[in-house]
Amino acid sequence: MDWAASSTAQVFFLQECHQAECLWQWAEAATGAKPGWRGQWFYSPGTGHSQGCLVLVKPSTILQGCTQVQLLVDGAQGRVVRVDAEIAGRPASLVCVYAPAQPAQRAAFFGACLPACLPHATERRVLIMGGDFNCILSPDDKVGTPVGSTSQHTEDWVGSRSVGVDSWSGW
């Protein structure tokens, strides 16, 4: 966790953090536990098919009043963590995503599960999302095997919501 502690970033989205009991062991080992990660952390433990999400928030962050939203949505366990907070007095939601790798599961995830986990538009929250969406948005991002149609659900979802930046494009 030295990389996180020394980074200028204030928030970290991590995926594939395994089962709840493994997550605590991982976090203890990764942070050195005692004294441990000094910031807050929020997680959704994994299952046999989804390996968990973790959000780390530095203590010196501009985020205030961080609380994890309980997501009682079918398919969200181990796939989504939502943390509501305020950024400079404005309501915000941080959402860490670990989307399914299988196309059939991805369609249900982007079609129903993920939208149900996000704040409603009437809440007027700043939405910051990150994670592993397990697909590509452009054939230019794919090297090696041919590009299939497996990213279409993500592309449709991003396009229909005017979602901003793909931080990896242009690297």
PDB file of N, CA, C and O in Angstrom, residues 61-125:
ATOM      1  N   THR A  61      -8.370  13.726   2.194  1.00  0.00           N
ATOM      2  CA  THR A  61      -9.111  13.964   0.967  1.00  0.00           C
ATOM      3  C   THR A  61     -10.067  15.150   1.070  1.00  0.00           C
ATOM      4  O   THR A  61     -10.433  15.583   2.158  1.00  0.00           O
ATOM      5  N   ILE A  62     -10.475  15.639  -0.084  1.00  0.00           N
ATOM      6  CA  ILE A  62     -11.483  16.694  -0.124  1.00  0.00           C
ATOM      7  C   ILE A  62     -12.883  16.115   0.056  1.00  0.00           C
ATOM      8  O   ILE A  62     -13.843  16.855   0.154  1.00  0.00           O
ATOM      9  N   LEU A  63     -12.975  14.789   0.101  1.00  0.00           N
ATOM     10  CA  LEU A  63     -14.266  14.132   0.327  1.00  0.00           C
ATOM     11  C   LEU A  63     -14.631  14.202   1.801  1.00  0.00           C
ATOM     12  O   LEU A  63     -13.806  13.918   2.663  1.00  0.00           O
ATOM     13  N   GLN A  64     -15.874  14.537   2.078  1.00  0.00           N
ATOM     14  CA  GLN A  64     -16.351  14.617   3.450  1.00  0.00           C
ATOM     15  C   GLN A  64     -17.590  13.750   3.617  1.00  0.00           C
ATOM     16  O   GLN A  64     -18.387  13.622   2.686  1.00  0.00           O
ATOM     17  N   GLY A  65     -17.756  13.170   4.799  1.00  0.00           N
ATOM     18  CA  GLY A  65     -18.966  12.409   5.115  1.00  0.00           C
ATOM     19  C   GLY A  65     -19.148  11.154   4.287  1.00  0.00           C
ATOM     20  O   GLY A  65     -20.269  10.826   3.894  1.00  0.00           O
ATOM     21  N   CYS A  66     -18.079  10.428   4.025  1.00  0.00           N
ATOM     22  CA  CYS A  66     -18.166   9.215   3.205  1.00  0.00           C
ATOM     23  C   CYS A  66     -18.982   8.130   3.907  1.00  0.00           C
ATOM     24  O   CYS A  66     -18.706   7.789   5.058  1.00  0.00           O
ATOM     25  N   THR A  67     -19.967   7.599   3.209  1.00  0.00           N
ATOM     26  CA  THR A  67     -20.752   6.478   3.718  1.00  0.00           C
ATOM     27  C   THR A  67     -21.032   5.511   2.585  1.00  0.00           C
ATOM     28  O   THR A  67     -21.312   5.933   1.456  1.00  0.00           O
ATOM     29  N   GLN A  68     -20.947   4.224   2.888  1.00  0.00           N
ATOM     30  CA  GLN A  68     -21.237   3.211   1.877  1.00  0.00           C
ATOM     31  C   GLN A  68     -22.735   3.020   1.775  1.00  0.00           C
ATOM     32  O   GLN A  68     -23.435   2.898   2.786  1.00  0.00           O
ATOM     33  N   VAL A  69     -23.248   3.035   0.557  1.00  0.00           N
ATOM     34  CA  VAL A  69     -24.667   2.824   0.303  1.00  0.00           C
ATOM     35  C   VAL A  69     -24.907   1.325   0.228  1.00  0.00           C
ATOM     36  O   VAL A  69     -24.221   0.613  -0.511  1.00  0.00           O
ATOM     37  N   GLN A  70     -25.872   0.850   1.009  1.00  0.00           N
ATOM     38  CA  GLN A  70     -26.210  -0.570   0.966  1.00  0.00           C
ATOM     39  C   GLN A  70     -26.979  -0.842  -0.326  1.00  0.00           C
ATOM     40  O   GLN A  70     -28.035  -0.253  -0.565  1.00  0.00           O
ATOM     41  N   LEU A  71     -26.425  -1.703  -1.161  1.00  0.00           N
ATOM     42  CA  LEU A  71     -27.017  -2.006  -2.460  1.00  0.00           C
ATOM     43  C   LEU A  71     -27.743  -3.345  -2.392  1.00  0.00           C
ATOM     44  O   LEU A  71     -27.112  -4.398  -2.406  1.00  0.00           O
ATOM     45  N   LEU A  72     -29.047  -3.296  -2.321  1.00  0.00           N
ATOM     46  CA  LEU A  72     -29.859  -4.513  -2.275  1.00  0.00           C
ATOM     47  C   LEU A  72     -30.359  -4.813  -3.682  1.00  0.00           C
ATOM     48  O   LEU A  72     -31.553  -4.879  -3.936  1.00  0.00           O
ATOM     49  N   VAL A  73     -29.417  -4.976  -4.583  1.00  0.00           N
ATOM     50  CA  VAL A  73     -29.708  -5.182  -5.993  1.00  0.00           C
ATOM     51  C   VAL A  73     -29.157  -6.535  -6.403  1.00  0.00           C
ATOM     52  O   VAL A  73     -27.986  -6.834  -6.135  1.00  0.00           O
ATOM     53  N   ASP A  74     -29.985  -7.350  -7.042  1.00  0.00           N
ATOM     54  CA  ASP A  74     -29.537  -8.663  -7.502  1.00  0.00           C
ATOM     55  C   ASP A  74     -28.364  -8.505  -8.461  1.00  0.00           C
ATOM     56  O   ASP A  74     -28.431  -7.740  -9.414  1.00  0.00           O
ATOM     57  N   GLY A  75     -27.265  -9.186  -8.167  1.00  0.00           N
ATOM     58  CA  GLY A  75     -26.093  -9.151  -9.026  1.00  0.00           C
ATOM     59  C   GLY A  75     -25.042  -8.132  -8.612  1.00  0.00           C
ATOM     60  O   GLY A  75     -23.963  -8.078  -9.199  1.00  0.00           O
ATOM     61  N   ALA A  76     -25.328  -7.304  -7.598  1.00  0.00           N
ATOM     62  CA  ALA A  76     -24.380  -6.257  -7.200  1.00  0.00           C
ATOM     63  C   ALA A  76     -23.303  -6.767  -6.253  1.00  0.00           C
ATOM     64  O   ALA A  76     -22.211  -6.198  -6.187  1.00  0.00           O
ATOM     65  N   GLN A  77     -23.581  -7.843  -5.518  1.00  0.00           N
ATOM     66  CA  GLN A  77     -22.624  -8.346  -4.533  1.00  0.00           C
ATOM     67  C   GLN A  77     -21.292  -8.675  -5.197  1.00  0.00           C
ATOM     68  O   GLN A  77     -21.231  -9.454  -6.139  1.00  0.00           O
ATOM     69  N   GLY A  78     -20.230  -8.066  -4.713  1.00  0.00           N
ATOM     70  CA  GLY A  78     -18.901  -8.299  -5.261  1.00  0.00           C
ATOM     71  C   GLY A  78     -18.645  -7.615  -6.588  1.00  0.00           C
ATOM     72  O   GLY A  78     -17.549  -7.700  -7.135  1.00  0.00           O
ATOM     73  N   ARG A  79     -19.654  -6.904  -7.106  1.00  0.00           N
ATOM     74  CA  ARG A  79     -19.532  -6.254  -8.408  1.00  0.00           C
ATOM     75  C   ARG A  79     -19.560  -4.727  -8.333  1.00  0.00           C
ATOM     76  O   ARG A  79     -19.053  -4.058  -9.216  1.00  0.00           O
ATOM     77  N   VAL A  80     -20.180  -4.183  -7.295  1.00  0.00           N
ATOM     78  CA  VAL A  80     -20.336  -2.735  -7.210  1.00  0.00           C
ATOM     79  C   VAL A  80     -20.187  -2.283  -5.756  1.00  0.00           C
ATOM     80  O   VAL A  80     -20.745  -2.897  -4.852  1.00  0.00           O
ATOM     81  N   VAL A  81     -19.437  -1.202  -5.559  1.00  0.00           N
ATOM     82  CA  VAL A  81     -19.392  -0.493  -4.279  1.00  0.00           C
ATOM     83  C   VAL A  81     -19.756   0.955  -4.588  1.00  0.00           C
ATOM     84  O   VAL A  81     -19.171   1.564  -5.494  1.00  0.00           O
ATOM     85  N   ARG A  82     -20.720   1.483  -3.845  1.00  0.00           N
ATOM     86  CA  ARG A  82     -21.089   2.895  -3.999  1.00  0.00           C
ATOM     87  C   ARG A  82     -20.850   3.598  -2.673  1.00  0.00           C
ATOM     88  O   ARG A  82     -21.322   3.155  -1.623  1.00  0.00           O
ATOM     89  N   VAL A  83     -20.115   4.694  -2.729  1.00  0.00           N
ATOM     90  CA  VAL A  83     -19.828   5.511  -1.562  1.00  0.00           C
ATOM     91  C   VAL A  83     -20.366   6.911  -1.841  1.00  0.00           C
ATOM     92  O   VAL A  83     -19.979   7.540  -2.829  1.00  0.00           O
ATOM     93  N   ASP A  84     -21.257   7.380  -0.981  1.00  0.00           N
ATOM     94  CA  ASP A  84     -21.775   8.741  -1.118  1.00  0.00           C
ATOM     95  C   ASP A  84     -20.993   9.661  -0.191  1.00  0.00           C
ATOM     96  O   ASP A  84     -20.622   9.271   0.922  1.00  0.00           O
ATOM     97  N   ALA A  85     -20.732  10.862  -0.671  1.00  0.00           N
ATOM     98  CA  ALA A  85     -19.936  11.828   0.085  1.00  0.00           C
ATOM     99  C   ALA A  85     -20.256  13.227  -0.427  1.00  0.00           C
ATOM    100  O   ALA A  85     -21.157  13.396  -1.262  1.00  0.00           O
ATOM    101  N   GLU A  86     -19.513  14.196   0.064  1.00  0.00           N
ATOM    102  CA  GLU A  86     -19.584  15.559  -0.456  1.00  0.00           C
ATOM    103  C   GLU A  86     -18.199  15.974  -0.918  1.00  0.00           C
ATOM    104  O   GLU A  86     -17.205  15.666  -0.256  1.00  0.00           O
ATOM    105  N   ILE A  87     -18.159  16.647  -2.055  1.00  0.00           N
ATOM    106  CA  ILE A  87     -16.920  17.220  -2.583  1.00  0.00           C
ATOM    107  C   ILE A  87     -17.146  18.724  -2.631  1.00  0.00           C
ATOM    108  O   ILE A  87     -17.994  19.198  -3.398  1.00  0.00           O
ATOM    109  N   ALA A  88     -16.422  19.436  -1.817  1.00  0.00           N
ATOM    110  CA  ALA A  88     -16.560  20.898  -1.745  1.00  0.00           C
ATOM    111  C   ALA A  88     -18.027  21.303  -1.566  1.00  0.00           C
ATOM    112  O   ALA A  88     -18.514  22.220  -2.220  1.00  0.00           O
ATOM    113  N   GLY A  89     -18.732  20.575  -0.708  1.00  0.00           N
ATOM    114  CA  GLY A  89     -20.127  20.889  -0.413  1.00  0.00           C
ATOM    115  C   GLY A  89     -21.141  20.359  -1.400  1.00  0.00           C
ATOM    116  O   GLY A  89     -22.343  20.533  -1.204  1.00  0.00           O
ATOM    117  N   ARG A  90     -20.694  19.706  -2.479  1.00  0.00           N
ATOM    118  CA  ARG A  90     -21.620  19.150  -3.474  1.00  0.00           C
ATOM    119  C   ARG A  90     -21.781  17.661  -3.258  1.00  0.00           C
ATOM    120  O   ARG A  90     -20.791  16.949  -3.070  1.00  0.00           O
ATOM    121  N   PRO A  91     -23.009  17.144  -3.308  1.00  0.00           N
ATOM    122  CA  PRO A  91     -23.207  15.702  -3.160  1.00  0.00           C
ATOM    123  C   PRO A  91     -22.551  14.941  -4.313  1.00  0.00           C
ATOM    124  O   PRO A  91     -22.608  15.376  -5.462  1.00  0.00           O
ATOM    125  N   ALA A  92     -21.911  13.825  -3.970  1.00  0.00           N
ATOM    126  CA  ALA A  92     -21.206  13.017  -4.974  1.00  0.00           C
ATOM    127  C   ALA A  92     -21.373  11.540  -4.651  1.00  0.00           C
ATOM    128  O   ALA A  92     -21.613  11.167  -3.504  1.00  0.00           O
ATOM    129  N   SER A  93     -21.252  10.727  -5.668  1.00  0.00           N
ATOM    130  CA  SER A  93     -21.241   9.277  -5.508  1.00  0.00           C
ATOM    131  C   SER A  93     -20.001   8.728  -6.204  1.00  0.00           C
ATOM    132  O   SER A  93     -19.750   9.040  -7.368  1.00  0.00           O
ATOM    133  N   LEU A  94     -19.237   7.917  -5.464  1.00  0.00           N
ATOM    134  CA  LEU A  94     -18.095   7.197  -6.019  1.00  0.00           C
ATOM    135  C   LEU A  94     -18.560   5.770  -6.243  1.00  0.00           C
ATOM    136  O   LEU A  94     -19.071   5.137  -5.315  1.00  0.00           O
ATOM    137  N   VAL A  95     -18.395   5.264  -7.450  1.00  0.00           N
ATOM    138  CA  VAL A  95     -18.875   3.925  -7.760  1.00  0.00           C
ATOM    139  C   VAL A  95     -17.735   3.106  -8.361  1.00  0.00           C
ATOM    140  O   VAL A  95     -17.194   3.457  -9.404  1.00  0.00           O
ATOM    141  N   CYS A  96     -17.381   2.037  -7.664  1.00  0.00           N
ATOM    142  CA  CYS A  96     -16.362   1.102  -8.125  1.00  0.00           C
ATOM    143  C   CYS A  96     -17.065  -0.093  -8.752  1.00  0.00           C
ATOM    144  O   CYS A  96     -17.955  -0.692  -8.122  1.00  0.00           O
ATOM    145  N   VAL A  97     -16.682  -0.441  -9.977  1.00  0.00           N
ATOM    146  CA  VAL A  97     -17.367  -1.481 -10.749  1.00  0.00           C
ATOM    147  C   VAL A  97     -16.408  -2.614 -11.112  1.00  0.00           C
ATOM    148  O   VAL A  97     -15.265  -2.364 -11.491  1.00  0.00           O
ATOM    149  N   TYR A  98     -16.895  -3.829 -10.981  1.00  0.00           N
ATOM    150  CA  TYR A  98     -16.193  -4.997 -11.510  1.00  0.00           C
ATOM    151  C   TYR A  98     -17.211  -5.797 -12.322  1.00  0.00           C
ATOM    152  O   TYR A  98     -17.943  -6.623 -11.805  1.00  0.00           O
ATOM    153  N   ALA A  99     -17.305  -5.481 -13.615  1.00  0.00           N
ATOM    154  CA  ALA A  99     -18.325  -6.068 -14.485  1.00  0.00           C
ATOM    155  C   ALA A  99     -17.990  -7.514 -14.838  1.00  0.00           C
ATOM    156  O   ALA A  99     -16.820  -7.899 -14.870  1.00  0.00           O
ATOM    157  N   PRO A 100     -19.017  -8.310 -15.124  1.00  0.00           N
ATOM    158  CA  PRO A 100     -18.787  -9.699 -15.537  1.00  0.00           C
ATOM    159  C   PRO A 100     -18.007  -9.768 -16.850  1.00  0.00           C
ATOM    160  O   PRO A 100     -18.153  -8.905 -17.715  1.00  0.00           O
ATOM    161  N   ALA A 101     -17.218 -10.811 -16.984  1.00  0.00           N
ATOM    162  CA  ALA A 101     -16.446 -11.015 -18.214  1.00  0.00           C
ATOM    163  C   ALA A 101     -17.273 -11.702 -19.302  1.00  0.00           C
ATOM    164  O   ALA A 101     -16.998 -11.531 -20.480  1.00  0.00           O
ATOM    165  N   GLN A 102     -18.287 -12.465 -18.917  1.00  0.00           N
ATOM    166  CA  GLN A 102     -19.092 -13.207 -19.882  1.00  0.00           C
ATOM    167  C   GLN A 102     -20.143 -12.286 -20.512  1.00  0.00           C
ATOM    168  O   GLN A 102     -20.878 -11.598 -19.804  1.00  0.00           O
ATOM    169  N   PRO A 103     -20.232 -12.279 -21.855  1.00  0.00           N
ATOM    170  CA  PRO A 103     -21.157 -11.370 -22.542  1.00  0.00           C
ATOM    171  C   PRO A 103     -22.604 -11.480 -22.068  1.00  0.00           C
ATOM    172  O   PRO A 103     -23.269 -10.458 -21.882  1.00  0.00           O
ATOM    173  N   ALA A 104     -23.114 -12.672 -21.856  1.00  0.00           N
ATOM    174  CA  ALA A 104     -24.512 -12.821 -21.433  1.00  0.00           C
ATOM    175  C   ALA A 104     -24.740 -12.202 -20.050  1.00  0.00           C
ATOM    176  O   ALA A 104     -25.756 -11.552 -19.816  1.00  0.00           O
ATOM    177  N   GLN A 105     -23.803 -12.378 -19.149  1.00  0.00           N
ATOM    178  CA  GLN A 105     -23.920 -11.776 -17.818  1.00  0.00           C
ATOM    179  C   GLN A 105     -23.730 -10.262 -17.879  1.00  0.00           C
ATOM    180  O   GLN A 105     -24.351  -9.520 -17.128  1.00  0.00           O
ATOM    181  N   ARG A 106     -22.879  -9.817 -18.777  1.00  0.00           N
ATOM    182  CA  ARG A 106     -22.615  -8.390 -18.918  1.00  0.00           C
ATOM    183  C   ARG A 106     -23.873  -7.641 -19.354  1.00  0.00           C
ATOM    184  O   ARG A 106     -24.145  -6.531 -18.884  1.00  0.00           O
ATOM    185  N   ALA A 107     -24.674  -8.251 -20.249  1.00  0.00           N
ATOM    186  CA  ALA A 107     -25.905  -7.613 -20.714  1.00  0.00           C
ATOM    187  C   ALA A 107     -26.846  -7.335 -19.545  1.00  0.00           C
ATOM    188  O   ALA A 107     -27.386  -6.229 -19.413  1.00  0.00           O
ATOM    189  N   ALA A 108     -27.028  -8.309 -18.668  1.00  0.00           N
ATOM    190  CA  ALA A 108     -27.893  -8.124 -17.499  1.00  0.00           C
ATOM    191  C   ALA A 108     -27.297  -7.111 -16.532  1.00  0.00           C
ATOM    192  O   ALA A 108     -28.018  -6.300 -15.936  1.00  0.00           O
ATOM    193  N   PHE A 109     -25.983  -7.150 -16.373  1.00  0.00           N
ATOM    194  CA  PHE A 109     -25.316  -6.232 -15.451  1.00  0.00           C
ATOM    195  C   PHE A 109     -25.509  -4.782 -15.886  1.00  0.00           C
ATOM    196  O   PHE A 109     -25.926  -3.933 -15.097  1.00  0.00           O
ATOM    197  N   PHE A 110     -25.210  -4.469 -17.156  1.00  0.00           N
ATOM    198  CA  PHE A 110     -25.336  -3.101 -17.639  1.00  0.00           C
ATOM    199  C   PHE A 110     -26.789  -2.710 -17.890  1.00  0.00           C
ATOM    200  O   PHE A 110     -27.127  -1.530 -17.840  1.00  0.00           O
ATOM    201  N   GLY A 111     -27.645  -3.704 -18.142  1.00  0.00           N
ATOM    202  CA  GLY A 111     -29.050  -3.413 -18.414  1.00  0.00           C
ATOM    203  C   GLY A 111     -29.870  -3.134 -17.175  1.00  0.00           C
ATOM    204  O   GLY A 111     -30.778  -2.300 -17.197  1.00  0.00           O
ATOM    205  N   ALA A 112     -29.572  -3.814 -16.068  1.00  0.00           N
ATOM    206  CA  ALA A 112     -30.420  -3.672 -14.882  1.00  0.00           C
ATOM    207  C   ALA A 112     -29.633  -3.430 -13.596  1.00  0.00           C
ATOM    208  O   ALA A 112     -29.950  -2.526 -12.829  1.00  0.00           O
ATOM    209  N   CYS A 113     -28.624  -4.231 -13.340  1.00  0.00           N
ATOM    210  CA  CYS A 113     -27.914  -4.173 -12.061  1.00  0.00           C
ATOM    211  C   CYS A 113     -27.216  -2.833 -11.833  1.00  0.00           C
ATOM    212  O   CYS A 113     -27.493  -2.136 -10.845  1.00  0.00           O
ATOM    213  N   LEU A 114     -26.319  -2.462 -12.716  1.00  0.00           N
ATOM    214  CA  LEU A 114     -25.557  -1.229 -12.520  1.00  0.00           C
ATOM    215  C   LEU A 114     -26.455   0.003 -12.464  1.00  0.00           C
ATOM    216  O   LEU A 114     -26.315   0.824 -11.553  1.00  0.00           O
ATOM    217  N   PRO A 115     -27.402   0.167 -13.392  1.00  0.00           N
ATOM    218  CA  PRO A 115     -28.277   1.346 -13.289  1.00  0.00           C
ATOM    219  C   PRO A 115     -29.021   1.429 -11.948  1.00  0.00           C
ATOM    220  O   PRO A 115     -29.225   2.525 -11.418  1.00  0.00           O
ATOM    221  N   ALA A 116     -29.398   0.293 -11.379  1.00  0.00           N
ATOM    222  CA  ALA A 116     -30.105   0.288 -10.095  1.00  0.00           C
ATOM    223  C   ALA A 116     -29.192   0.685  -8.937  1.00  0.00           C
ATOM    224  O   ALA A 116     -29.673   1.108  -7.882  1.00  0.00           O
ATOM    225  N   CYS A 117     -27.880   0.585  -9.124  1.00  0.00           N
ATOM    226  CA  CYS A 117     -26.910   0.936  -8.080  1.00  0.00           C
ATOM    227  C   CYS A 117     -26.519   2.408  -8.105  1.00  0.00           C
ATOM    228  O   CYS A 117     -25.958   2.918  -7.136  1.00  0.00           O
ATOM    229  N   LEU A 118     -26.781   3.071  -9.197  1.00  0.00           N
ATOM    230  CA  LEU A 118     -26.360   4.457  -9.364  1.00  0.00           C
ATOM    231  C   LEU A 118     -27.379   5.427  -8.765  1.00  0.00           C
ATOM    232  O   LEU A 118     -28.556   5.091  -8.650  1.00  0.00           O
ATOM    233  N   PRO A 119     -26.930   6.621  -8.402  1.00  0.00           N
ATOM    234  CA  PRO A 119     -27.890   7.594  -7.884  1.00  0.00           C
ATOM    235  C   PRO A 119     -28.873   8.000  -8.982  1.00  0.00           C
ATOM    236  O   PRO A 119     -28.516   8.037 -10.163  1.00  0.00           O
ATOM    237  N   HIS A 120     -30.100   8.279  -8.583  1.00  0.00           N
ATOM    238  CA  HIS A 120     -31.116   8.728  -9.534  1.00  0.00           C
ATOM    239  C   HIS A 120     -30.768  10.145  -9.998  1.00  0.00           C
ATOM    240  O   HIS A 120     -30.211  10.941  -9.238  1.00  0.00           O
ATOM    241  N   ALA A 121     -31.092  10.454 -11.228  1.00  0.00           N
ATOM    242  CA  ALA A 121     -30.763  11.761 -11.803  1.00  0.00           C
ATOM    243  C   ALA A 121     -31.323  12.909 -10.969  1.00  0.00           C
ATOM    244  O   ALA A 121     -30.716  13.982 -10.898  1.00  0.00           O
ATOM    245  N   THR A 122     -32.450  12.696 -10.315  1.00  0.00           N
ATOM    246  CA  THR A 122     -33.051  13.768  -9.516  1.00  0.00           C
ATOM    247  C   THR A 122     -32.219  14.093  -8.274  1.00  0.00           C
ATOM    248  O   THR A 122     -32.394  15.154  -7.677  1.00  0.00           O
ATOM    249  N   GLU A 123     -31.298  13.194  -7.904  1.00  0.00           N
ATOM    250  CA  GLU A 123     -30.436  13.462  -6.750  1.00  0.00           C
ATOM    251  C   GLU A 123     -29.361  14.505  -7.066  1.00  0.00           C
ATOM    252  O   GLU A 123     -28.751  15.055  -6.155  1.00  0.00           O
ATOM    253  N   ARG A 124     -29.110  14.731  -8.347  1.00  0.00           N
ATOM    254  CA  ARG A 124     -28.135  15.731  -8.801  1.00  0.00           C
ATOM    255  C   ARG A 124     -26.786  15.579  -8.104  1.00  0.00           C
ATOM    256  O   ARG A 124     -26.241  16.519  -7.550  1.00  0.00           O
ATOM    257  N   ARG A 125     -26.261  14.374  -8.137  1.00  0.00           N
ATOM    258  CA  ARG A 125     -24.951  14.075  -7.542  1.00  0.00           C
ATOM    259  C   ARG A 125     -23.881  14.050  -8.622  1.00  0.00           C
ATOM    260  O   ARG A 125     -24.129  13.615  -9.739  1.00  0.00           O
TER     261      ARG A 125
END
